[in-house]
Amino acid sequence: MATRAKTGKPRRRPVQSERIRVYTEGDRLYAAMLAAIRSARHSVELESYIFADDEVGRRFIEALSARARAGVMVRVTLDAVGSLFWGSRAVEKALSRGGVHVHWFHRWSWRAPLRYNRRNHRKLLVVDGKRGFFGGFNIHRQNSRAAYGETRWRDTHLEVQGPLAMDLQTLFDALWRRRQRRSPVTLAAGGNQLITNYSRRGRQFLHMLFTSKFATARQSIHLTTPYFVPDYRTRRGLMRAAQRGVDVRLLVPHKNNERVAQWAAHAAYANLLAAGVHIHEYLPRMLHAKTLVVDGEWCSVGTANLDYRSFFLNYELNLASEDPVLVGTLERQFRQDLTESALVRPRRWAKRSWLLRPLELIGWAGRHWL
């Protein structure tokens, strides 16, 4: 984590080269991750919310086990809820047989039932502390065109090297050892910040950062999220930005794998549309990416959705960056996604079936738990 000066502010590291690559196709990402694992000489650390016992998951089990048998330290943290219905016992047994050290995050305990509601939603891989991957992709066939076909999920992931990869290893180790850090932010070169809420001080940092960016945006807010269940401050920030002339565009999936979350999102549409927020629904397939670009100058990408769970409950991991190459790449991808989306028209939305209103109320009533 970043060291601190006497002022209490994080001290920036000396400038080092940062290499960031964006992945939006699961097969390419998985191939790169597996190649990185097979090249490991000292350590492999992996966290995943979902790790499925399917074609994709078994490829990772084989690669991780092979490096463990070769004497590489291989550690895997899986979320007990995220992987619950994806063959978690088979995955654990196969990894353990291969010599991989496996930790389950927050399994059910009668002694601490409330902690079960707080999940580890992070997805990251670090190899030898030099090469790292993180973002929205889980390890399952739904992200693979080869395994799932044309309806594969649309997601976004990053590959990093240099200081950011070292920071990922530090964050993995902190969670593995259950060591809460004071700062929710690590600073690297080029205006890059890794943001995690695995700390008492950091639990609302990402929420405050987003609302601050909404409040100071001058030209545009381009937001992609699969689960849009905004709290009051987030809704107000987006609406006020639109009302002062900022081009606020929200990209969400037309068909969502979480139906109740979609009902809750629909409950928030009317006020946003009335304030001038443009809502686009992505048509081709399930949209699972989580990105934000503000004014074409700043971006965020990672695991956090725009909902209560990501902001206040789950452990998440996002990169905030002013890197012009990364910002430009995410902005171009956003505009490309808009060409495959349908704009929600305020008048047409107001005339939607009254039969849907009770479902929206149900979703909104449970928004804190989605």
Coordinates of C-alpha atoms in Angstrom, one line a residue:
M1 CA 0.0 0.0 0.0
A2 CA 1.1 3.6 -0.4
T3 CA 3.3 5.1 2.2
R4 CA 2.2 8.3 4.0
A5 CA 3.9 11.6 4.6
K6 CA 3.5 13.6 7.8
T7 CA 0.5 15.4 6.3
G8 CA -1.4 12.1 6.3
K9 CA -1.8 12.1 2.5
P10 CA -0.6 9.1 0.4
R11 CA 2.9 9.7 -1.0
R12 CA 3.2 9.0 -4.8
R13 CA 5.8 6.5 -5.8
P14 CA 8.6 7.4 -8.2
V15 CA 7.4 7.3 -11.8
Q16 CA 7.6 3.8 -13.2
S17 CA 6.3 2.4 -16.5
E18 CA 2.7 1.3 -16.4
R19 CA 1.3 -1.1 -19.0
I20 CA -2.5 -1.4 -19.1
R21 CA -4.4 -3.6 -21.6
V22 CA -8.2 -3.8 -21.9
Y23 CA -10.0 -7.0 -22.6
T24 CA -13.7 -7.2 -23.6
E25 CA -13.7 -10.8 -24.9
G26 CA -13.5 -13.7 -22.5
D27 CA -11.6 -16.2 -24.7
R28 CA -8.8 -13.7 -25.2
L29 CA -8.6 -12.8 -21.6
Y30 CA -8.7 -16.4 -20.4
A31 CA -5.9 -17.3 -22.9
A32 CA -3.7 -14.5 -21.5
M33 CA -4.4 -15.4 -17.9
L34 CA -3.7 -19.1 -18.5
A35 CA -0.4 -18.2 -20.3
A36 CA 0.6 -16.0 -17.4
I37 CA -0.2 -18.8 -14.9
R38 CA 1.9 -21.3 -16.9
S39 CA 4.8 -18.9 -16.9
A40 CA 4.8 -18.4 -13.1
R41 CA 8.1 -19.0 -11.3
H42 CA 7.4 -18.0 -7.7
S43 CA 3.8 -17.3 -7.0
V44 CA 0.2 -17.2 -8.3
E45 CA -2.6 -15.5 -6.4
L46 CA -6.2 -15.6 -7.7
E47 CA -9.5 -14.3 -6.3
S48 CA -12.8 -14.9 -8.0
Y49 CA -16.4 -14.4 -7.1
I50 CA -17.5 -17.2 -9.3
F51 CA -15.2 -20.1 -10.2
A52 CA -17.3 -22.7 -12.1
D53 CA -16.7 -26.4 -12.6
D54 CA -17.1 -26.2 -16.3
E55 CA -14.9 -26.1 -19.5
V56 CA -13.4 -22.8 -18.5
G57 CA -13.0 -23.5 -14.8
R58 CA -11.3 -26.9 -15.4
R59 CA -8.7 -25.2 -17.7
F60 CA -7.8 -23.0 -14.8
I61 CA -7.8 -25.9 -12.3
E62 CA -5.3 -27.7 -14.6
A63 CA -3.0 -24.7 -15.0
L64 CA -3.0 -23.8 -11.3
S65 CA -2.4 -27.4 -10.2
A66 CA 0.4 -27.8 -12.7
R67 CA 2.3 -24.8 -11.3
A68 CA 1.6 -25.9 -7.7
R69 CA 3.0 -29.4 -8.4
A70 CA 6.1 -27.6 -9.9
G71 CA 6.8 -25.9 -6.6
V72 CA 5.2 -22.6 -7.2
M73 CA 3.2 -21.1 -4.3
V74 CA -0.4 -21.0 -5.6
R75 CA -3.2 -19.4 -3.5
V76 CA -6.8 -19.1 -4.4
T77 CA -9.6 -17.2 -2.6
L78 CA -13.2 -18.0 -3.6
D79 CA -16.4 -16.4 -2.4
A80 CA -18.6 -18.9 -0.7
V81 CA -21.8 -17.4 -2.1
G82 CA -20.6 -16.5 -5.5
S83 CA -19.4 -20.0 -6.3
L84 CA -22.1 -21.8 -4.3
F85 CA -24.2 -23.1 -7.2
W86 CA -21.3 -23.6 -9.7
G87 CA -19.8 -26.9 -8.5
S88 CA -17.8 -25.3 -5.6
R89 CA -17.1 -28.7 -3.9
A90 CA -15.7 -30.2 -7.1
V91 CA -13.5 -27.1 -7.7
E92 CA -12.2 -27.1 -4.1
K93 CA -11.3 -30.8 -4.2
A94 CA -9.6 -30.6 -7.6
L95 CA -7.5 -27.6 -6.6
S96 CA -6.6 -29.1 -3.2
R97 CA -5.5 -32.4 -4.9
G98 CA -3.3 -30.3 -7.1
G99 CA -1.5 -28.7 -4.2
V100 CA -3.3 -25.3 -4.4
H101 CA -4.0 -23.5 -1.2
V102 CA -7.7 -22.6 -1.2
H103 CA -9.5 -20.2 1.1
W104 CA -13.3 -19.7 1.1
F105 CA -14.5 -16.2 1.9
H106 CA -17.2 -15.9 4.5
R107 CA -18.7 -19.3 4.6
W108 CA -21.9 -19.5 6.6
S109 CA -21.4 -19.5 10.4
W110 CA -24.1 -19.5 13.1
R111 CA -21.7 -17.6 15.3
A112 CA -21.5 -14.6 12.8
P113 CA -24.5 -14.8 10.5
L114 CA -24.4 -11.1 9.5
R115 CA -20.9 -11.4 7.9
Y116 CA -22.4 -13.8 5.4
N117 CA -24.1 -10.9 3.7
R118 CA -20.8 -9.2 3.0
R119 CA -19.2 -10.8 0.0
N120 CA -15.8 -10.7 -1.8
H121 CA -16.8 -9.5 -5.2
R122 CA -13.2 -9.0 -6.4
K123 CA -11.8 -10.8 -9.4
L124 CA -8.0 -10.7 -9.7
L125 CA -5.0 -12.7 -10.7
V126 CA -1.3 -11.8 -9.9
V127 CA 1.7 -13.8 -11.2
D128 CA 5.1 -13.4 -9.6
G129 CA 4.0 -9.9 -8.4
K130 CA 4.8 -8.7 -12.0
R131 CA 1.7 -9.3 -14.1
G132 CA -1.9 -8.8 -12.9
F133 CA -5.4 -9.1 -14.2
F134 CA -8.6 -7.7 -12.6
G135 CA -12.1 -6.5 -13.6
G136 CA -15.6 -7.9 -14.1
F137 CA -14.9 -11.3 -15.6
N138 CA -15.6 -14.3 -13.5
I139 CA -14.3 -17.8 -14.3
H140 CA -17.2 -19.5 -16.1
R141 CA -18.3 -20.5 -19.5
Q142 CA -20.8 -17.6 -19.8
N143 CA -17.9 -15.3 -20.8
S144 CA -16.6 -17.6 -23.5
R145 CA -17.7 -17.4 -27.1
A146 CA -16.2 -20.8 -27.8
A147 CA -18.2 -22.4 -25.0
Y148 CA -21.3 -20.2 -24.8
G149 CA -21.7 -18.9 -28.3
E150 CA -22.8 -15.5 -29.6
T151 CA -24.8 -14.8 -26.4
R152 CA -21.7 -14.8 -24.2
W153 CA -21.6 -12.0 -21.6
R154 CA -20.1 -8.6 -22.5
D155 CA -17.6 -7.6 -19.8
T156 CA -14.4 -5.6 -19.3
H157 CA -11.1 -6.6 -17.6
L158 CA -7.6 -5.1 -17.4
E159 CA -4.1 -6.5 -17.5
V160 CA -1.4 -4.5 -15.7
Q161 CA 2.3 -4.7 -15.1
G162 CA 4.7 -2.7 -13.0
P163 CA 3.6 -1.0 -9.7
L164 CA -0.1 -1.8 -10.2
A165 CA 0.7 -5.5 -10.4
M166 CA 2.7 -5.3 -7.1
D167 CA -0.2 -3.4 -5.5
L168 CA -2.6 -6.2 -6.6
Q169 CA -0.3 -8.7 -4.8
T170 CA -0.3 -6.6 -1.7
L171 CA -4.1 -6.4 -1.7
F172 CA -4.5 -10.1 -2.2
D173 CA -2.1 -10.8 0.7
A174 CA -4.0 -8.4 3.0
L175 CA -7.3 -10.2 2.3
W176 CA -5.7 -13.6 2.6
R177 CA -4.3 -12.8 6.0
R178 CA -7.4 -10.8 7.0
R179 CA -5.4 -7.7 7.6
Q180 CA -7.5 -4.5 7.3
R181 CA -5.5 -1.6 5.9
R182 CA -6.1 2.0 6.8
S183 CA -6.0 3.4 3.3
P184 CA -8.5 2.3 0.7
V185 CA -6.2 3.7 -2.1
T186 CA -2.8 2.8 -3.5
L187 CA -1.1 5.3 -5.8
A188 CA 1.0 4.4 -8.8
A189 CA 2.4 6.3 -11.7
G190 CA 0.4 8.1 -14.4
G191 CA -2.5 9.2 -12.2
N192 CA -3.6 5.6 -11.5
Q193 CA -5.3 4.6 -8.3
L194 CA -6.3 1.1 -7.2
I195 CA -9.3 1.4 -4.9
T196 CA -10.5 -1.3 -2.6
N197 CA -13.0 -1.1 0.3
Y198 CA -11.3 -3.8 2.4
S199 CA -10.8 -1.4 5.3
R200 CA -12.9 0.4 7.8
R201 CA -12.0 3.7 6.3
G202 CA -12.5 2.6 2.8
R203 CA -16.0 1.2 2.9
Q204 CA -17.6 4.3 1.5
F205 CA -14.6 5.7 -0.4
L206 CA -15.7 4.5 -3.8
H207 CA -19.2 5.9 -3.3
M208 CA -17.8 9.3 -2.3
L209 CA -15.4 9.3 -5.2
F210 CA -18.2 8.6 -7.7
T211 CA -20.6 11.2 -6.3
S212 CA -17.7 13.7 -6.3
K213 CA -17.0 13.1 -9.9
F214 CA -20.7 13.4 -10.8
A215 CA -20.8 16.8 -8.9
T216 CA -17.7 18.2 -10.7
A217 CA -18.3 16.8 -14.3
R218 CA -18.3 19.6 -16.9
Q219 CA -19.1 17.9 -20.2
S220 CA -20.0 14.2 -19.9
I221 CA -20.7 11.2 -17.7
H222 CA -20.7 7.9 -19.5
L223 CA -21.6 5.0 -17.2
T224 CA -21.9 1.3 -17.9
T225 CA -23.2 -1.0 -15.2
P226 CA -25.1 -4.3 -15.2
Y227 CA -26.9 -3.7 -11.9
F228 CA -28.2 -0.2 -11.5
V229 CA -29.8 0.2 -8.0
P230 CA -28.7 3.7 -7.1
D231 CA -28.9 5.3 -3.6
Y232 CA -30.3 8.8 -3.1
R233 CA -26.9 10.6 -3.4
T234 CA -26.0 8.8 -6.6
R235 CA -29.4 9.5 -8.2
R236 CA -29.2 13.1 -7.2
G237 CA -25.7 13.5 -8.5
L238 CA -26.6 12.1 -11.9
M239 CA -29.8 14.2 -12.1
R240 CA -28.1 17.4 -11.1
A241 CA -25.3 16.9 -13.6
A242 CA -27.9 16.4 -16.4
Q243 CA -29.8 19.5 -15.3
R244 CA -26.7 21.7 -15.6
G245 CA -26.1 20.5 -19.1
V246 CA -23.7 17.6 -18.7
D247 CA -24.2 14.8 -21.2
V248 CA -25.2 12.0 -18.8
R249 CA -25.6 8.6 -20.4
L250 CA -26.3 5.3 -18.6
L251 CA -25.8 2.0 -20.3
V252 CA -27.5 -1.0 -18.8
P253 CA -28.5 -4.5 -20.1
H254 CA -31.9 -4.9 -21.8
K255 CA -32.1 -8.4 -20.4
N256 CA -30.6 -8.9 -16.9
N257 CA -29.7 -12.2 -15.3
E258 CA -30.9 -10.7 -12.0
R259 CA -34.6 -10.0 -12.6
V260 CA -35.3 -8.3 -9.2
A261 CA -32.4 -6.0 -9.6
Q262 CA -33.7 -5.0 -13.0
W263 CA -37.1 -4.2 -11.4
A264 CA -35.4 -2.0 -8.9
A265 CA -33.5 -0.2 -11.7
H266 CA -36.7 0.4 -13.6
A267 CA -38.2 2.0 -10.5
A268 CA -35.5 4.7 -10.7
Y269 CA -35.8 5.5 -14.5
A270 CA -38.7 8.0 -14.4
N271 CA -37.0 10.6 -12.3
L272 CA -33.7 10.2 -14.1
L273 CA -35.3 10.5 -17.5
A274 CA -37.2 13.6 -16.4
A275 CA -34.0 15.2 -15.3
G276 CA -32.4 14.7 -18.7
V277 CA -30.4 11.5 -18.1
H278 CA -30.1 9.4 -21.3
I279 CA -30.7 5.7 -20.5
H280 CA -29.6 3.1 -23.1
E281 CA -30.3 -0.6 -22.9
Y282 CA -27.7 -3.0 -24.4
L283 CA -29.5 -5.4 -26.7
P284 CA -27.3 -8.2 -28.0
R285 CA -26.5 -10.1 -24.8
M286 CA -26.0 -9.8 -21.0
L287 CA -23.9 -6.7 -20.2
H288 CA -21.7 -7.3 -17.2
A289 CA -19.1 -4.5 -17.6
K290 CA -18.6 -1.8 -14.9
T291 CA -17.0 1.3 -16.4
L292 CA -17.2 5.1 -15.9
V293 CA -15.7 7.9 -18.0
V294 CA -16.0 11.5 -17.0
D295 CA -15.3 14.4 -19.3
G296 CA -13.1 12.2 -21.5
E297 CA -10.4 12.8 -18.9
W298 CA -11.0 10.3 -16.0
C299 CA -12.2 6.8 -15.8
S300 CA -13.0 3.9 -13.5
V301 CA -13.1 0.2 -14.3
G302 CA -13.3 -2.8 -12.1
T303 CA -15.8 -4.9 -10.1
A304 CA -18.1 -2.4 -8.5
N305 CA -21.7 -2.1 -9.7
L306 CA -23.7 1.1 -9.1
D307 CA -25.7 -0.4 -6.3
Y308 CA -26.0 -0.5 -2.5
R309 CA -24.1 -3.9 -2.3
S310 CA -21.0 -2.7 -4.1
F311 CA -20.9 0.7 -2.4
F312 CA -21.6 -0.4 1.2
L313 CA -21.3 -4.2 1.6
N314 CA -19.1 -6.1 -0.8
Y315 CA -15.4 -6.1 -1.1
E316 CA -14.7 -4.5 -4.5
L317 CA -11.6 -3.5 -6.6
N318 CA -11.6 -0.6 -9.1
L319 CA -8.9 1.3 -11.0
A320 CA -9.4 5.0 -11.2
S321 CA -7.2 6.6 -13.9
E322 CA -6.3 9.7 -15.8
D323 CA -4.3 7.7 -18.3
P324 CA -5.4 9.2 -21.6
V325 CA -4.9 5.9 -23.5
L326 CA -7.0 4.0 -21.1
V327 CA -9.7 6.7 -20.9
G328 CA -9.8 6.9 -24.7
T329 CA -10.1 3.1 -25.0
L330 CA -13.0 2.9 -22.5
E331 CA -14.8 5.9 -24.2
R332 CA -14.5 4.3 -27.6
Q333 CA -15.9 1.1 -26.3
F334 CA -18.8 2.9 -24.6
R335 CA -19.7 4.6 -27.9
Q336 CA -19.4 1.3 -29.7
D337 CA -21.8 -0.3 -27.2
L338 CA -24.3 2.5 -27.7
T339 CA -24.6 1.5 -31.4
E340 CA -25.9 -1.8 -30.2
S341 CA -28.3 -0.3 -27.7
A342 CA -31.8 1.2 -27.6
L343 CA -32.5 4.6 -26.1
V344 CA -35.2 4.6 -23.5
R345 CA -37.7 7.3 -24.6
P346 CA -39.3 9.2 -21.7
R347 CA -42.8 9.4 -23.2
R348 CA -42.8 5.7 -24.1
W349 CA -41.5 4.8 -20.7
A350 CA -44.3 6.7 -19.0
K351 CA -46.8 4.6 -21.0
R352 CA -45.4 1.2 -20.0
S353 CA -47.8 -1.4 -18.7
W354 CA -49.2 -0.7 -15.3
L355 CA -48.7 -4.4 -14.6
L356 CA -45.0 -3.8 -14.3
R357 CA -45.3 -1.1 -11.5
P358 CA -45.9 -3.6 -8.6
L359 CA -42.8 -5.5 -9.7
E360 CA -40.7 -2.3 -9.7
L361 CA -42.0 -1.5 -6.2
I362 CA -41.0 -5.0 -5.0
G363 CA -37.5 -4.6 -6.5
W364 CA -37.1 -1.1 -5.0
A365 CA -38.2 -2.2 -1.6
G366 CA -35.4 -4.8 -1.5
R367 CA -32.8 -2.6 -3.1
H368 CA -30.5 -2.7 0.0
W369 CA -30.2 -6.5 -0.3
L370 CA -29.7 -6.9 -4.0

